PDB file of C-alpha atoms and ligand atoms in Angstrom:
ATOM      1  CA  MET A   1       0.000   0.000   0.000  1.00  0.00           C
ATOM      2  CA  LEU A   2       1.223   3.504  -0.940  1.00  0.00           C
ATOM      3  CA  LYS A   3       2.878   5.171   2.065  1.00  0.00           C
ATOM      4  CA  ILE A   4       2.167   8.906   2.104  1.00  0.00           C
ATOM      5  CA  GLY A   5       3.942  11.682   3.994  1.00  0.00           C
ATOM      6  CA  LEU A   6       2.371  15.142   3.940  1.00  0.00           C
ATOM      7  CA  ILE A   7       3.723  18.663   4.542  1.00  0.00           C
ATOM      8  CA  GLY A   8       1.135  21.384   5.225  1.00  0.00           C
ATOM      9  CA  CYS A   9      -1.841  20.666   7.456  1.00  0.00           C
ATOM     10  CA  GLY A  10      -4.089  23.471   6.168  1.00  0.00           C
ATOM     11  CA  THR A  11      -7.153  23.382   3.908  1.00  0.00           C
ATOM     12  CA  ILE A  12      -5.846  21.052   1.186  1.00  0.00           C
ATOM     13  CA  GLY A  13      -3.753  18.928   3.558  1.00  0.00           C
ATOM     14  CA  THR A  14      -6.736  18.292   5.802  1.00  0.00           C
ATOM     15  CA  SER A  15      -8.944  17.312   2.823  1.00  0.00           C
ATOM     16  CA  ILE A  16      -6.301  14.851   1.605  1.00  0.00           C
ATOM     17  CA  CYS A  17      -5.795  13.287   5.043  1.00  0.00           C
ATOM     18  CA  LYS A  18      -9.554  12.893   5.544  1.00  0.00           C
ATOM     19  CA  ALA A  19      -9.790  11.183   2.133  1.00  0.00           C
ATOM     20  CA  ILE A  20      -7.076   8.706   3.139  1.00  0.00           C
ATOM     21  CA  ASP A  21      -8.701   8.225   6.539  1.00  0.00           C
ATOM     22  CA  ASP A  22     -12.136   7.406   5.086  1.00  0.00           C
ATOM     23  CA  GLY A  23     -10.716   5.083   2.392  1.00  0.00           C
ATOM     24  CA  THR A  24     -11.423   7.332  -0.638  1.00  0.00           C
ATOM     25  CA  ILE A  25      -7.664   7.106  -1.304  1.00  0.00           C
ATOM     26  CA  GLU A  26      -6.327   3.582  -0.717  1.00  0.00           C
ATOM     27  CA  ALA A  27      -3.065   4.450   1.010  1.00  0.00           C
ATOM     28  CA  GLU A  28      -1.406   4.665   4.397  1.00  0.00           C
ATOM     29  CA  LEU A  29      -1.071   8.123   5.931  1.00  0.00           C
ATOM     30  CA  PHE A  30       2.359   7.489   7.425  1.00  0.00           C
ATOM     31  CA  SER A  31       3.438  10.968   8.535  1.00  0.00           C
ATOM     32  CA  ILE A  32       2.437  14.617   8.590  1.00  0.00           C
ATOM     33  CA  TYR A  33       4.202  17.897   9.346  1.00  0.00           C
ATOM     34  CA  ASP A  34       3.384  21.588   9.595  1.00  0.00           C
ATOM     35  CA  ARG A  35       5.498  24.429  10.971  1.00  0.00           C
ATOM     36  CA  ASN A  36       2.439  25.378  12.995  1.00  0.00           C
ATOM     37  CA  MET A  37       1.685  22.720  15.650  1.00  0.00           C
ATOM     38  CA  ASP A  38      -1.878  24.041  16.079  1.00  0.00           C
ATOM     39  CA  ASP A  39      -2.582  23.052  12.464  1.00  0.00           C
ATOM     40  CA  VAL A  40      -1.065  19.602  13.069  1.00  0.00           C
ATOM     41  CA  ASN A  41      -3.245  19.055  16.136  1.00  0.00           C
ATOM     42  CA  ARG A  42      -6.382  20.373  14.408  1.00  0.00           C
ATOM     43  CA  LEU A  43      -5.820  17.936  11.542  1.00  0.00           C
ATOM     44  CA  LEU A  44      -5.103  14.991  13.866  1.00  0.00           C
ATOM     45  CA  SER A  45      -8.383  15.675  15.700  1.00  0.00           C
ATOM     46  CA  THR A  46     -10.353  15.207  12.437  1.00  0.00           C
ATOM     47  CA  LEU A  47      -8.978  11.699  11.772  1.00  0.00           C
ATOM     48  CA  LYS A  48     -10.992   8.659  12.831  1.00  0.00           C
ATOM     49  CA  ARG A  49      -8.719   5.727  11.908  1.00  0.00           C
ATOM     50  CA  SER A  50      -5.293   6.955  10.736  1.00  0.00           C
ATOM     51  CA  ARG A  51      -2.551   7.580  13.300  1.00  0.00           C
ATOM     52  CA  PRO A  52       0.181   9.354  11.310  1.00  0.00           C
ATOM     53  CA  GLN A  53       3.493  10.126  12.981  1.00  0.00           C
ATOM     54  CA  VAL A  54       4.421  13.783  13.267  1.00  0.00           C
ATOM     55  CA  MET A  55       7.908  14.244  11.840  1.00  0.00           C
ATOM     56  CA  GLU A  56       9.856  16.733   9.743  1.00  0.00           C
ATOM     57  CA  ALA A  57      10.278  16.184   6.004  1.00  0.00           C
ATOM     58  CA  ALA A  58      13.981  15.356   6.318  1.00  0.00           C
ATOM     59  CA  THR A  59      13.085  12.360   8.517  1.00  0.00           C
ATOM     60  CA  MET A  60       9.942  11.143   6.757  1.00  0.00           C
ATOM     61  CA  ILE A  61      11.425  11.021   3.232  1.00  0.00           C
ATOM     62  CA  THR A  62      13.437   7.876   4.015  1.00  0.00           C
ATOM     63  CA  GLU A  63      10.265   6.040   5.116  1.00  0.00           C
ATOM     64  CA  ILE A  64       7.593   6.946   2.547  1.00  0.00           C
ATOM     65  CA  ASP A  65       6.761   6.306  -1.127  1.00  0.00           C
ATOM     66  CA  ILE A  66       5.457   9.794  -1.891  1.00  0.00           C
ATOM     67  CA  LEU A  67       5.804  13.205  -0.275  1.00  0.00           C
ATOM     68  CA  VAL A  68       2.763  15.456  -0.660  1.00  0.00           C
ATOM     69  CA  GLU A  69       3.482  19.189  -0.486  1.00  0.00           C
ATOM     70  CA  CYS A  70       0.447  21.338   0.273  1.00  0.00           C
ATOM     71  CA  ALA A  71       2.125  24.068   2.315  1.00  0.00           C
ATOM     72  CA  SER A  72       3.682  27.024   0.456  1.00  0.00           C
ATOM     73  CA  GLN A  73       6.125  27.913  -2.326  1.00  0.00           C
ATOM     74  CA  GLU A  74       8.815  28.207   0.348  1.00  0.00           C
ATOM     75  CA  ALA A  75       8.208  24.574   1.302  1.00  0.00           C
ATOM     76  CA  VAL A  76       8.808  23.489  -2.308  1.00  0.00           C
ATOM     77  CA  TYR A  77      12.372  24.851  -2.069  1.00  0.00           C
ATOM     78  CA  GLU A  78      12.833  23.389   1.431  1.00  0.00           C
ATOM     79  CA  VAL A  79      11.605  19.815   0.979  1.00  0.00           C
ATOM     80  CA  ILE A  80      11.242  18.748  -2.662  1.00  0.00           C
ATOM     81  CA  PRO A  81      14.925  18.538  -3.755  1.00  0.00           C
ATOM     82  CA  ALA A  82      15.797  16.512  -0.624  1.00  0.00           C
ATOM     83  CA  ALA A  83      12.856  14.159  -1.222  1.00  0.00           C
ATOM     84  CA  LEU A  84      13.954  13.509  -4.806  1.00  0.00           C
ATOM     85  CA  HIS A  85      17.549  12.888  -3.674  1.00  0.00           C
ATOM     86  CA  ALA A  86      16.058  10.286  -1.292  1.00  0.00           C
ATOM     87  CA  HIS A  87      14.312   8.608  -4.302  1.00  0.00           C
ATOM     88  CA  CYS A  88      10.883   9.635  -3.078  1.00  0.00           C
ATOM     89  CA  ASP A  89       8.107  10.585  -5.526  1.00  0.00           C
ATOM     90  CA  VAL A  90       6.476  13.968  -4.851  1.00  0.00           C
ATOM     91  CA  MET A  91       3.126  15.657  -5.411  1.00  0.00           C
ATOM     92  CA  ILE A  92       3.312  19.454  -5.407  1.00  0.00           C
ATOM     93  CA  MET A  93       0.372  21.814  -4.852  1.00  0.00           C
ATOM     94  CA  SER A  94       2.344  25.079  -4.624  1.00  0.00           C
ATOM     95  CA  VAL A  95       2.991  24.882  -8.379  1.00  0.00           C
ATOM     96  CA  GLY A  96       3.439  28.660  -8.543  1.00  0.00           C
ATOM     97  CA  ALA A  97       6.983  28.069  -7.258  1.00  0.00           C
ATOM     98  CA  PHE A  98       7.811  26.952 -10.805  1.00  0.00           C
ATOM     99  CA  ALA A  99       7.460  30.506 -12.069  1.00  0.00           C
ATOM    100  CA  ASP A 100      11.120  30.336 -10.967  1.00  0.00           C
ATOM    101  CA  GLN A 101      12.463  28.584 -14.054  1.00  0.00           C
ATOM    102  CA  ASN A 102      15.701  27.614 -12.279  1.00  0.00           C
ATOM    103  CA  LEU A 103      13.728  25.720  -9.658  1.00  0.00           C
ATOM    104  CA  TYR A 104      11.677  24.038 -12.380  1.00  0.00           C
ATOM    105  CA  ARG A 105      14.819  22.891 -14.219  1.00  0.00           C
ATOM    106  CA  THR A 106      16.465  21.708 -10.979  1.00  0.00           C
ATOM    107  CA  ILE A 107      13.465  19.638  -9.877  1.00  0.00           C
ATOM    108  CA  ARG A 108      12.963  18.165 -13.346  1.00  0.00           C
ATOM    109  CA  GLY A 109      16.613  17.168 -13.459  1.00  0.00           C
ATOM    110  CA  LEU A 110      16.588  15.664  -9.966  1.00  0.00           C
ATOM    111  CA  ALA A 111      13.454  13.646 -10.755  1.00  0.00           C
ATOM    112  CA  LYS A 112      15.082  12.237 -13.891  1.00  0.00           C
ATOM    113  CA  ASP A 113      18.429  11.485 -12.222  1.00  0.00           C
ATOM    114  CA  ASN A 114      16.763   9.727  -9.279  1.00  0.00           C
ATOM    115  CA  ASN A 115      14.097   7.956 -11.329  1.00  0.00           C
ATOM    116  CA  CYS A 116      11.245   9.675  -9.465  1.00  0.00           C
ATOM    117  CA  LYS A 117       7.874  11.107 -10.472  1.00  0.00           C
ATOM    118  CA  VAL A 118       6.694  14.683  -9.812  1.00  0.00           C
ATOM    119  CA  TYR A 119       2.891  15.009  -9.812  1.00  0.00           C
ATOM    120  CA  LEU A 120       1.216  18.404 -10.329  1.00  0.00           C
ATOM    121  CA  PRO A 121      -2.581  18.138  -9.883  1.00  0.00           C
ATOM    122  CA  SER A 122      -4.832  20.165 -12.187  1.00  0.00           C
ATOM    123  CA  GLY A 123      -5.945  22.339  -9.266  1.00  0.00           C
ATOM    124  CA  ALA A 124      -8.776  24.764  -9.850  1.00  0.00           C
ATOM    125  CA  ILE A 125      -8.777  24.476 -13.678  1.00  0.00           C
ATOM    126  CA  VAL A 126     -10.193  21.980 -16.151  1.00  0.00           C
ATOM    127  CA  GLY A 127      -8.929  20.959 -19.586  1.00  0.00           C
ATOM    128  CA  LEU A 128      -5.352  19.818 -18.905  1.00  0.00           C
ATOM    129  CA  ASP A 129      -6.180  16.435 -20.443  1.00  0.00           C
ATOM    130  CA  GLY A 130      -7.006  18.098 -23.792  1.00  0.00           C
ATOM    131  CA  LEU A 131      -4.013  20.415 -23.526  1.00  0.00           C
ATOM    132  CA  LYS A 132      -1.639  17.487 -22.937  1.00  0.00           C
ATOM    133  CA  SER A 133      -3.078  15.583 -25.895  1.00  0.00           C
ATOM    134  CA  SER A 134      -2.933  18.593 -28.189  1.00  0.00           C
ATOM    135  CA  SER A 135       0.687  19.347 -27.182  1.00  0.00           C
ATOM    136  CA  ILE A 136       1.788  16.213 -29.046  1.00  0.00           C
ATOM    137  CA  GLU A 137       1.289  18.313 -32.193  1.00  0.00           C
ATOM    138  CA  ASP A 138       1.599  22.104 -32.725  1.00  0.00           C
ATOM    139  CA  ILE A 139      -0.293  24.385 -30.345  1.00  0.00           C
ATOM    140  CA  TYR A 140      -0.930  27.881 -31.738  1.00  0.00           C
ATOM    141  CA  SER A 141      -2.244  29.585 -28.603  1.00  0.00           C
ATOM    142  CA  VAL A 142      -3.238  29.004 -24.964  1.00  0.00           C
ATOM    143  CA  THR A 143      -5.228  31.692 -23.155  1.00  0.00           C
ATOM    144  CA  LEU A 144      -6.374  31.735 -19.532  1.00  0.00           C
ATOM    145  CA  THR A 145      -9.112  34.238 -18.709  1.00  0.00           C
ATOM    146  CA  THR A 146      -9.767  34.660 -15.005  1.00  0.00           C
ATOM    147  CA  GLN A 147     -12.851  36.582 -13.911  1.00  0.00           C
ATOM    148  CA  LYS A 148     -13.257  37.621 -10.294  1.00  0.00           C
ATOM    149  CA  PRO A 149     -15.447  39.998  -8.349  1.00  0.00           C
ATOM    150  CA  PRO A 150     -13.408  43.257  -8.018  1.00  0.00           C
ATOM    151  CA  SER A 151     -12.829  42.618  -4.285  1.00  0.00           C
ATOM    152  CA  GLY A 152     -11.113  39.331  -5.227  1.00  0.00           C
ATOM    153  CA  LEU A 153      -8.329  41.333  -6.888  1.00  0.00           C
ATOM    154  CA  ALA A 154      -7.689  43.607  -3.891  1.00  0.00           C
ATOM    155  CA  GLY A 155      -4.075  43.731  -2.749  1.00  0.00           C
ATOM    156  CA  ALA A 156      -2.597  42.358  -5.998  1.00  0.00           C
ATOM    157  CA  PRO A 157       0.729  44.093  -6.811  1.00  0.00           C
ATOM    158  CA  TYR A 158      -0.598  45.181 -10.245  1.00  0.00           C
ATOM    159  CA  ILE A 159      -3.674  46.831  -8.687  1.00  0.00           C
ATOM    160  CA  ILE A 160      -1.565  48.674  -6.111  1.00  0.00           C
ATOM    161  CA  ARG A 161       1.150  49.750  -8.581  1.00  0.00           C
ATOM    162  CA  ASN A 162      -1.393  51.123 -11.078  1.00  0.00           C
ATOM    163  CA  GLU A 163      -3.583  52.670  -8.343  1.00  0.00           C
ATOM    164  CA  ILE A 164      -6.708  50.963  -9.710  1.00  0.00           C
ATOM    165  CA  ASP A 165      -9.787  51.854  -7.658  1.00  0.00           C
ATOM    166  CA  LEU A 166     -11.708  48.571  -7.543  1.00  0.00           C
ATOM    167  CA  ASP A 167     -14.731  50.249  -5.880  1.00  0.00           C
ATOM    168  CA  LYS A 168     -15.293  52.318  -9.052  1.00  0.00           C
ATOM    169  CA  ILE A 169     -15.598  49.291 -11.338  1.00  0.00           C
ATOM    170  CA  ASN A 170     -19.299  48.925 -12.178  1.00  0.00           C
ATOM    171  CA  GLY A 171     -19.162  46.628 -15.211  1.00  0.00           C
ATOM    172  CA  LYS A 172     -17.075  43.786 -16.617  1.00  0.00           C
ATOM    173  CA  THR A 173     -13.573  45.295 -17.076  1.00  0.00           C
ATOM    174  CA  VAL A 174     -10.331  43.829 -18.455  1.00  0.00           C
ATOM    175  CA  ILE A 175      -7.650  44.731 -15.901  1.00  0.00           C
ATOM    176  CA  PHE A 176      -4.617  42.925 -17.305  1.00  0.00           C
ATOM    177  CA  GLU A 177      -3.512  41.125 -20.456  1.00  0.00           C
ATOM    178  CA  GLY A 178      -0.061  39.654 -20.857  1.00  0.00           C
ATOM    179  CA  PRO A 179       2.129  36.566 -20.745  1.00  0.00           C
ATOM    180  CA  ALA A 180       1.834  34.155 -17.804  1.00  0.00           C
ATOM    181  CA  SER A 181       5.403  35.093 -16.807  1.00  0.00           C
ATOM    182  CA  GLU A 182       4.170  38.652 -16.017  1.00  0.00           C
ATOM    183  CA  ALA A 183       0.746  37.609 -14.722  1.00  0.00           C
ATOM    184  CA  VAL A 184       2.222  35.482 -11.931  1.00  0.00           C
ATOM    185  CA  LYS A 185       4.076  38.525 -10.581  1.00  0.00           C
ATOM    186  CA  ALA A 186       1.196  40.965 -11.130  1.00  0.00           C
ATOM    187  CA  PHE A 187      -1.465  38.662  -9.619  1.00  0.00           C
ATOM    188  CA  PRO A 188       0.176  36.115  -7.276  1.00  0.00           C
ATOM    189  CA  ALA A 189      -3.251  34.709  -6.309  1.00  0.00           C
ATOM    190  CA  ASN A 190      -3.484  33.378  -9.872  1.00  0.00           C
ATOM    191  CA  VAL A 191      -0.016  31.937  -9.780  1.00  0.00           C
ATOM    192  CA  ASN A 192      -0.821  28.227  -9.327  1.00  0.00           C
ATOM    193  CA  VAL A 193      -3.382  28.142 -12.129  1.00  0.00           C
ATOM    194  CA  ALA A 194      -1.131  30.033 -14.580  1.00  0.00           C
ATOM    195  CA  ALA A 195       1.901  27.897 -13.682  1.00  0.00           C
ATOM    196  CA  THR A 196       0.132  24.540 -14.090  1.00  0.00           C
ATOM    197  CA  LEU A 197      -1.305  25.643 -17.433  1.00  0.00           C
ATOM    198  CA  SER A 198       2.079  26.932 -18.675  1.00  0.00           C
ATOM    199  CA  ILE A 199       3.930  23.765 -17.677  1.00  0.00           C
ATOM    200  CA  ALA A 200       1.330  21.475 -19.283  1.00  0.00           C
ATOM    201  CA  GLY A 201       1.245  23.520 -22.484  1.00  0.00           C
ATOM    202  CA  ILE A 202       3.562  26.013 -24.166  1.00  0.00           C
ATOM    203  CA  GLY A 203       5.422  27.661 -21.282  1.00  0.00           C
ATOM    204  CA  PHE A 204       5.215  30.901 -19.312  1.00  0.00           C
ATOM    205  CA  GLU A 205       6.116  33.269 -22.181  1.00  0.00           C
ATOM    206  CA  LYS A 206       3.661  31.985 -24.794  1.00  0.00           C
ATOM    207  CA  THR A 207       0.702  31.318 -22.459  1.00  0.00           C
ATOM    208  CA  LYS A 208      -1.499  34.427 -22.389  1.00  0.00           C
ATOM    209  CA  VAL A 209      -3.411  35.525 -19.297  1.00  0.00           C
ATOM    210  CA  LYS A 210      -6.327  37.926 -19.125  1.00  0.00           C
ATOM    211  CA  ILE A 211      -7.642  39.154 -15.748  1.00  0.00           C
ATOM    212  CA  VAL A 212     -11.183  40.533 -15.678  1.00  0.00           C
ATOM    213  CA  ALA A 213     -12.977  42.255 -12.802  1.00  0.00           C
ATOM    214  CA  ASN A 214     -16.698  41.503 -12.904  1.00  0.00           C
ATOM    215  CA  PRO A 215     -18.958  42.982 -10.207  1.00  0.00           C
ATOM    216  CA  ALA A 216     -21.793  40.638 -11.231  1.00  0.00           C
ATOM    217  CA  LEU A 217     -19.860  37.596  -9.962  1.00  0.00           C
ATOM    218  CA  THR A 218     -19.675  35.852  -6.611  1.00  0.00           C
ATOM    219  CA  ARG A 219     -17.472  32.989  -7.831  1.00  0.00           C
ATOM    220  CA  ASN A 220     -14.019  32.925  -9.467  1.00  0.00           C
ATOM    221  CA  ILE A 221     -14.223  31.766 -13.086  1.00  0.00           C
ATOM    222  CA  HIS A 222     -11.313  30.312 -15.054  1.00  0.00           C
ATOM    223  CA  GLU A 223     -11.729  29.906 -18.828  1.00  0.00           C
ATOM    224  CA  ILE A 224      -9.078  28.195 -20.926  1.00  0.00           C
ATOM    225  CA  SER A 225      -8.951  28.436 -24.718  1.00  0.00           C
ATOM    226  CA  VAL A 226      -6.545  26.323 -26.712  1.00  0.00           C
ATOM    227  CA  LYS A 227      -5.976  26.408 -30.471  1.00  0.00           C
ATOM    228  CA  GLY A 228      -3.733  23.978 -32.270  1.00  0.00           C
ATOM    229  CA  ALA A 229      -3.305  21.442 -35.041  1.00  0.00           C
ATOM    230  CA  PHE A 230      -6.092  19.372 -33.444  1.00  0.00           C
ATOM    231  CA  GLY A 231      -8.674  22.187 -33.711  1.00  0.00           C
ATOM    232  CA  GLU A 232      -9.711  24.260 -30.687  1.00  0.00           C
ATOM    233  CA  PHE A 233     -11.424  23.932 -27.326  1.00  0.00           C
ATOM    234  CA  THR A 234     -12.612  26.144 -24.488  1.00  0.00           C
ATOM    235  CA  THR A 235     -13.247  25.104 -20.905  1.00  0.00           C
ATOM    236  CA  ARG A 236     -14.879  27.090 -18.136  1.00  0.00           C
ATOM    237  CA  VAL A 237     -15.052  26.394 -14.420  1.00  0.00           C
ATOM    238  CA  GLU A 238     -16.966  28.388 -11.803  1.00  0.00           C
ATOM    239  CA  ASN A 239     -15.207  27.653  -8.554  1.00  0.00           C
ATOM    240  CA  VAL A 240     -16.995  27.496  -5.226  1.00  0.00           C
ATOM    241  CA  PRO A 241     -14.797  28.098  -2.178  1.00  0.00           C
ATOM    242  CA  SER A 242     -13.649  25.250   0.037  1.00  0.00           C
ATOM    243  CA  PRO A 243     -16.130  24.630   2.852  1.00  0.00           C
ATOM    244  CA  SER A 244     -13.329  25.329   5.376  1.00  0.00           C
ATOM    245  CA  ASN A 245     -11.495  28.209   3.622  1.00  0.00           C
ATOM    246  CA  PRO A 246     -13.203  30.902   1.495  1.00  0.00           C
ATOM    247  CA  LYS A 247      -9.862  31.823  -0.172  1.00  0.00           C
ATOM    248  CA  SER A 248      -9.278  28.345  -1.594  1.00  0.00           C
ATOM    249  CA  SER A 249     -11.205  26.746  -4.489  1.00  0.00           C
ATOM    250  CA  TYR A 250     -12.895  23.491  -3.521  1.00  0.00           C
ATOM    251  CA  LEU A 251     -11.880  21.945  -6.858  1.00  0.00           C
ATOM    252  CA  ALA A 252      -8.182  22.351  -5.918  1.00  0.00           C
ATOM    253  CA  SER A 253      -8.619  20.088  -2.874  1.00  0.00           C
ATOM    254  CA  LEU A 254     -10.664  17.615  -4.906  1.00  0.00           C
ATOM    255  CA  SER A 255      -8.018  17.512  -7.650  1.00  0.00           C
ATOM    256  CA  ALA A 256      -5.318  16.721  -5.068  1.00  0.00           C
ATOM    257  CA  ILE A 257      -7.424  13.829  -3.760  1.00  0.00           C
ATOM    258  CA  ALA A 258      -8.158  12.618  -7.307  1.00  0.00           C
ATOM    259  CA  THR A 259      -4.447  12.645  -8.212  1.00  0.00           C
ATOM    260  CA  LEU A 260      -3.497  10.509  -5.195  1.00  0.00           C
ATOM    261  CA  LYS A 261      -6.423   8.197  -5.926  1.00  0.00           C
ATOM    262  CA  LYS A 262      -5.134   7.805  -9.486  1.00  0.00           C
ATOM    263  CA  ILE A 263      -1.577   7.076  -8.292  1.00  0.00           C
ATOM    264  CA  SER A 264      -2.800   4.360  -5.928  1.00  0.00           C
ATOM    265  CA  ASP A 265      -5.246   2.840  -8.447  1.00  0.00           C
ATOM    266  CA  PRO A 266      -4.099   0.145 -10.923  1.00  0.00           C
ATOM    267  CA  PHE A 267      -6.767   1.284 -13.434  1.00  0.00           C
ATOM    268  CA  GLN A 268      -5.874   4.602 -15.139  1.00  0.00           C
ATOM    269  CA  THR A 269      -8.576   6.492 -17.042  1.00  0.00           C
ATOM    270  CA  GLY A 270      -8.028   9.701 -18.985  1.00  0.00           C
ATOM    271  CA  THR A 271      -4.884  11.385 -20.305  1.00  0.00           C
TER     272      THR A 271
HETATM  273  N1  NAD B 301      -2.356  23.922  -7.529  1.00  0.00           N
HETATM  274  C1  NAD B 301      -3.454  24.642  -7.270  1.00  0.00           C
HETATM  275  O1  NAD B 301      -4.337  24.830  -8.107  1.00  0.00           O
HETATM  276  C2  NAD B 301      -3.648  25.221  -5.906  1.00  0.00           C
HETATM  277  C3  NAD B 301      -4.908  25.654  -5.482  1.00  0.00           C
HETATM  278  C4  NAD B 301      -5.042  26.153  -4.196  1.00  0.00           C
HETATM  279  C5  NAD B 301      -3.923  26.278  -3.385  1.00  0.00           C
HETATM  280  N2  NAD B 301      -2.707  25.898  -3.851  1.00  0.00           N
HETATM  281  C6  NAD B 301      -1.493  26.026  -3.039  1.00  0.00           C
HETATM  282  O2  NAD B 301      -1.408  24.911  -2.172  1.00  0.00           O
HETATM  283  C7  NAD B 301      -0.781  25.317  -0.943  1.00  0.00           C
HETATM  284  C8  NAD B 301      -1.686  24.939   0.236  1.00  0.00           C
HETATM  285  O3  NAD B 301      -2.936  25.595   0.099  1.00  0.00           O
HETATM  286  P1  NAD B 301      -3.999  25.617   1.306  1.00  0.00           P
HETATM  287  O4  NAD B 301      -5.200  26.310   0.787  1.00  0.00           O
HETATM  288  O5  NAD B 301      -4.109  24.272   1.921  1.00  0.00           O
HETATM  289  O6  NAD B 301      -3.220  26.603   2.323  1.00  0.00           O
HETATM  290  P2  NAD B 301      -3.432  26.777   3.891  1.00  0.00           P
HETATM  291  O7  NAD B 301      -2.915  28.138   4.217  1.00  0.00           O
HETATM  292  O8  NAD B 301      -4.815  26.423   4.295  1.00  0.00           O
HETATM  293  O9  NAD B 301      -2.437  25.687   4.543  1.00  0.00           O
HETATM  294  C9  NAD B 301      -1.048  25.731   4.387  1.00  0.00           C
HETATM  295  C10 NAD B 301      -0.413  25.065   5.595  1.00  0.00           C
HETATM  296  O10 NAD B 301       0.980  24.862   5.322  1.00  0.00           O
HETATM  297  C11 NAD B 301       1.759  25.280   6.423  1.00  0.00           C
HETATM  298  N3  NAD B 301       3.063  25.700   5.911  1.00  0.00           N
HETATM  299  C12 NAD B 301       3.328  26.727   5.072  1.00  0.00           C
HETATM  300  N4  NAD B 301       4.635  26.756   4.780  1.00  0.00           N
HETATM  301  C13 NAD B 301       5.214  25.710   5.426  1.00  0.00           C
HETATM  302  C14 NAD B 301       6.535  25.219   5.493  1.00  0.00           C
HETATM  303  N5  NAD B 301       7.536  25.827   4.844  1.00  0.00           N
HETATM  304  N6  NAD B 301       6.772  24.111   6.237  1.00  0.00           N
HETATM  305  C15 NAD B 301       5.766  23.504   6.917  1.00  0.00           C
HETATM  306  N7  NAD B 301       4.481  23.931   6.893  1.00  0.00           N
HETATM  307  C16 NAD B 301       4.207  25.032   6.149  1.00  0.00           C
HETATM  308  C17 NAD B 301       0.957  26.405   7.078  1.00  0.00           C
HETATM  309  O11 NAD B 301       1.286  26.527   8.454  1.00  0.00           O
HETATM  310  C18 NAD B 301      -0.479  25.926   6.864  1.00  0.00           C
HETATM  311  O12 NAD B 301      -0.937  25.113   7.932  1.00  0.00           O
HETATM  312  C19 NAD B 301      -0.534  26.834  -1.074  1.00  0.00           C
HETATM  313  O13 NAD B 301       0.789  27.083  -1.491  1.00  0.00           O
HETATM  314  C20 NAD B 301      -1.497  27.263  -2.171  1.00  0.00           C
HETATM  315  O14 NAD B 301      -1.034  28.391  -2.901  1.00  0.00           O
HETATM  316  C21 NAD B 301      -2.554  25.355  -5.075  1.00  0.00           C
END
């Protein structure tokens, strides 16, 4: 049975551990860690059957089959290279860390040299299956359009730098258009979605991102349009927040659970 170690006992980490605990994912929850012990204890109190050990990443990586990171971009730098050196597979949620191309190249290289797998769940977007298939042939364009209520963009570096008054927006307004490489810096809250899409498709420079403020919305919407030799497709997801954290999309937690379920399942469906 797959032995899982997990770093980050917040919203996504708790959802994953509960899914292992209730048998949705057929695996053993061997160990967990969080730099905040309150989060560790809160997570442990939600488990009915699993009794994971609490240990730091450096210790758990010699004991487990796969390390699940659902903590922060910082944690990707701290724990993933060491896990790969220890021949441990990894699943990474803080995919935005790969906006740092050096980190991306390092982790790719380490995975290859140590014969390990790096899993990046789809997160809060849909359509990566089609994008992966279409990338076998030429892709002409990939565009991510994110629509949010204006308040959902508050605090973004781009909004602050350009002194955009979000309270004055009274209709659907395009706030930003540019390559994913710029979008991840301008709107860090979009960073995971843009990074996953760029890695699966045509990279951070060629992937285009459009950010739209829409006062009529209560949910965050991600639309992906891909054109290529295969033809074209568009996907659209309206994300509801996680029941336990209004800032996190529920689909992101579900995609993490689905990825681990797929890894532990002998029957693989879909691209
Ligand atoms: N791939 C996606 O589509 C997607 C979607 C949502 C969130 N995320 C990312 O997944 C990560 C987890 O999201 P969440 O909503 O569960 O966050 P959260 O804030 O609810 O939980 C994160 C937990 O990790 C812990 N933590 C942070 N840095 C750590 C470190 N260096 N070492 C140990 N523990 C650490 C925190 O104390 C916290 O308990 C975030 O980086 C977030 O950006 C990715």
